[in-house]
Amino acid sequence: MKVTASAPAKVILLGEHFVVYGKPALVLAIDRRAYVSAEIREDEKIYIHSEDLGASGYFYSGTFQVEEGGQTAEMKLKPIETVIRRILTLSNKNVGINVIVTSQIPVAAGLGSSAAVAVATSVAVSNVLGLKLPKDEIFQIAYDAERIIHGTPSGVDPAISTHGGVLLYVRGKGITRLNVETDLPLVIGNTGIIRSTGELVARVREMRKRYPLIINPIIETGGRIVKEAIDLLKNGDLKALGELMNIDHALLSAVGVSNEEIERLVYAAKKAGAYGAKLTGAGGGGCVIALTPQNRLVNVVRAMEEISSESFAAKKTEEGVRVEEETYDP
Ligand code: PMV
């Protein structure tokens, strides 16, 4: 039997960085997914192949045998192995597993690719072993695996990949799902610059330490933007939402996490007719999102493509993790 599951990528619509200081953030699942196929092996090896990570190999009896990807392969595949082992333990089965990962989500760009893979792995492997895990448990297993690579992530990435839709996230208080009926047509442009979220968070912290009377009000304003945006989302007022995204981006620039590549994408998007554009996630590279009127999507994609070849239209998706296909051997 083979099971294929998929889970969506995410973008932070508003609130990154300020969320570190207790302000809310708005996160949405987008229609780019990671796909994971799982099947049982005759032996007890765990074989993982990930096209996007350019890594594959076998985990068995405490060793790793690399097939592709050299010395970094084991480290890259470890979170996926962790998910598989947790589920094997839960199932009480002494079998091996083959897992094949393919993904439409750019890697290391702040779009939650690793969480989507962990969540989809959790569902594909549990289903192939005959376990039907509740979503809370799928989230928890993926979150624990995420901690191996990201230290202390907020948990928002595996949450949005599991549940889909739009989430309001407040650090320490958890996640609330928002009912947003309106479509949110976005264009995403990837600067291609790999950045360290930890370093960018530290940069803002440093800035706040040096200029508390200036930075604290910026953080306050960031929080207010999210609160106002919730009503705009409910009413489908995309024009005003775009304006708030522009203000939020200016605040993020003010705290030092934008750069020239990000600004070029932001300006190109706005010039081509986007309602608003901003960096998403940690900044310093990664992606830019542009909220765009439907009739301007093609123009905005084209304008952003001139700067980054990895530019694409995306929209909100309500669907979190799902089983795509179950096939049985004859
Ligand atoms: O780069 P991403 O998408 O993982 O987002 C980081 C978001 C920050 O607010 C900068 C950090 C955090 O932990 O919330």
mmCIF file of N, CA and C and ligand atoms in Angstrom, residues 10 12 15-20 109-112 152-154 156-157 169 171 195 197 200-201 280-283, ligand 1:
data_model
loop_
_atom_site.group_PDB
_atom_site.id
_atom_site.type_symbol
_atom_site.label_atom_id
_atom_site.label_comp_id
_atom_site.label_asym_id
_atom_site.label_seq_id
_atom_site.Cartn_x
_atom_site.Cartn_y
_atom_site.Cartn_z
ATOM 1 N N LYS A 10 3.002 28.472 3.948
ATOM 2 C CA LYS A 10 2.389 29.613 4.643
ATOM 3 C C LYS A 10 3.074 30.926 4.260
ATOM 4 N N ILE A 12 3.396 34.870 6.255
ATOM 5 C CA ILE A 12 2.964 35.789 7.317
ATOM 6 C C ILE A 12 2.444 37.024 6.601
ATOM 7 N N GLY A 15 2.650 41.171 10.892
ATOM 8 C CA GLY A 15 2.967 40.972 12.311
ATOM 9 C C GLY A 15 4.285 40.312 12.629
ATOM 10 N N GLU A 16 5.086 39.905 11.569
ATOM 11 C CA GLU A 16 6.373 39.295 11.893
ATOM 12 C C GLU A 16 7.224 40.275 12.702
ATOM 13 N N HIS A 17 8.138 39.765 13.439
ATOM 14 C CA HIS A 17 9.033 40.493 14.345
ATOM 15 C C HIS A 17 8.294 41.107 15.536
ATOM 16 N N PHE A 18 7.216 41.834 15.282
ATOM 17 C CA PHE A 18 6.518 42.454 16.416
ATOM 18 C C PHE A 18 5.867 41.367 17.269
ATOM 19 N N VAL A 19 5.630 40.203 16.650
ATOM 20 C CA VAL A 19 5.060 39.047 17.351
ATOM 21 C C VAL A 19 6.008 38.570 18.469
ATOM 22 N N VAL A 20 7.299 38.799 18.274
ATOM 23 C CA VAL A 20 8.291 38.406 19.286
ATOM 24 C C VAL A 20 8.047 39.184 20.586
ATOM 25 N N ALA A 109 12.941 29.865 2.411
ATOM 26 C CA ALA A 109 12.520 31.188 1.952
ATOM 27 C C ALA A 109 11.476 31.794 2.881
ATOM 28 N N GLY A 110 11.248 31.162 4.031
ATOM 29 C CA GLY A 110 10.259 31.689 4.978
ATOM 30 C C GLY A 110 8.838 31.269 4.655
ATOM 31 N N LEU A 111 8.690 30.271 3.763
ATOM 32 C CA LEU A 111 7.334 29.844 3.388
ATOM 33 C C LEU A 111 6.905 28.554 4.110
ATOM 34 N N GLY A 112 7.680 28.164 5.087
ATOM 35 C CA GLY A 112 7.268 27.028 5.930
ATOM 36 C C GLY A 112 7.397 25.682 5.254
ATOM 37 N N THR A 152 13.749 26.974 18.960
ATOM 38 C CA THR A 152 12.454 27.225 19.613
ATOM 39 C C THR A 152 11.511 27.958 18.670
ATOM 40 N N PRO A 153 11.033 27.292 17.643
ATOM 41 C CA PRO A 153 10.102 27.966 16.740
ATOM 42 C C PRO A 153 8.758 28.194 17.436
ATOM 43 N N SER A 154 7.998 29.137 16.897
ATOM 44 C CA SER A 154 6.737 29.494 17.554
ATOM 45 C C SER A 154 5.674 28.409 17.409
ATOM 46 N N VAL A 156 3.881 28.197 14.685
ATOM 47 C CA VAL A 156 2.875 28.694 13.757
ATOM 48 C C VAL A 156 2.969 27.973 12.402
ATOM 49 N N ASP A 157 4.176 27.588 11.990
ATOM 50 C CA ASP A 157 4.328 26.915 10.688
ATOM 51 C C ASP A 157 3.627 25.547 10.664
ATOM 52 N N TYR A 169 -2.058 34.538 15.491
ATOM 53 C CA TYR A 169 -1.146 33.893 16.424
ATOM 54 C C TYR A 169 -0.614 34.918 17.429
ATOM 55 N N ARG A 171 2.084 34.943 20.633
ATOM 56 C CA ARG A 171 3.080 34.146 21.332
ATOM 57 C C ARG A 171 2.636 33.819 22.758
ATOM 58 N N ARG A 195 18.596 33.594 4.628
ATOM 59 C CA ARG A 195 18.921 34.408 5.799
ATOM 60 C C ARG A 195 18.690 33.616 7.066
ATOM 61 N N THR A 197 16.850 33.582 10.491
ATOM 62 C CA THR A 197 15.782 34.231 11.259
ATOM 63 C C THR A 197 16.325 34.692 12.614
ATOM 64 N N LEU A 200 18.209 37.968 12.438
ATOM 65 C CA LEU A 200 17.346 39.132 12.186
ATOM 66 C C LEU A 200 16.536 39.494 13.427
ATOM 67 N N VAL A 201 16.088 38.482 14.151
ATOM 68 C CA VAL A 201 15.370 38.736 15.406
ATOM 69 C C VAL A 201 16.329 39.453 16.384
ATOM 70 N N THR A 280 7.921 39.205 3.904
ATOM 71 C CA THR A 280 7.171 38.275 4.738
ATOM 72 C C THR A 280 8.156 37.391 5.490
ATOM 73 N N GLY A 281 7.915 37.196 6.769
ATOM 74 C CA GLY A 281 8.843 36.389 7.570
ATOM 75 C C GLY A 281 9.952 37.257 8.137
ATOM 76 N N ALA A 282 11.125 36.661 8.238
ATOM 77 C CA ALA A 282 12.208 37.331 8.960
ATOM 78 C C ALA A 282 12.795 38.532 8.219
ATOM 79 N N GLY A 283 12.677 38.572 6.874
ATOM 80 C CA GLY A 283 13.322 39.651 6.113
ATOM 81 C C GLY A 283 14.797 39.341 5.869
HETATM 82 O O1 PMV B 1 11.134 33.571 8.446
HETATM 83 P P1 PMV B 1 9.945 32.978 9.040
HETATM 84 O O2 PMV B 1 8.797 32.845 8.129
HETATM 85 O O3 PMV B 1 10.223 31.714 9.803
HETATM 86 O O4 PMV B 1 9.355 34.011 10.079
HETATM 87 C C1 PMV B 1 10.029 34.501 11.189
HETATM 88 C C2 PMV B 1 9.063 35.360 11.938
HETATM 89 C C3 PMV B 1 9.690 36.191 13.045
HETATM 90 O O5 PMV B 1 8.642 36.941 13.607
HETATM 91 C C4 PMV B 1 10.733 37.124 12.498
HETATM 92 C C5 PMV B 1 10.330 35.335 14.121
HETATM 93 C C6 PMV B 1 9.379 34.555 14.990
HETATM 94 O O6 PMV B 1 9.857 33.620 15.655
HETATM 95 O O7 PMV B 1 8.197 34.873 15.072
#
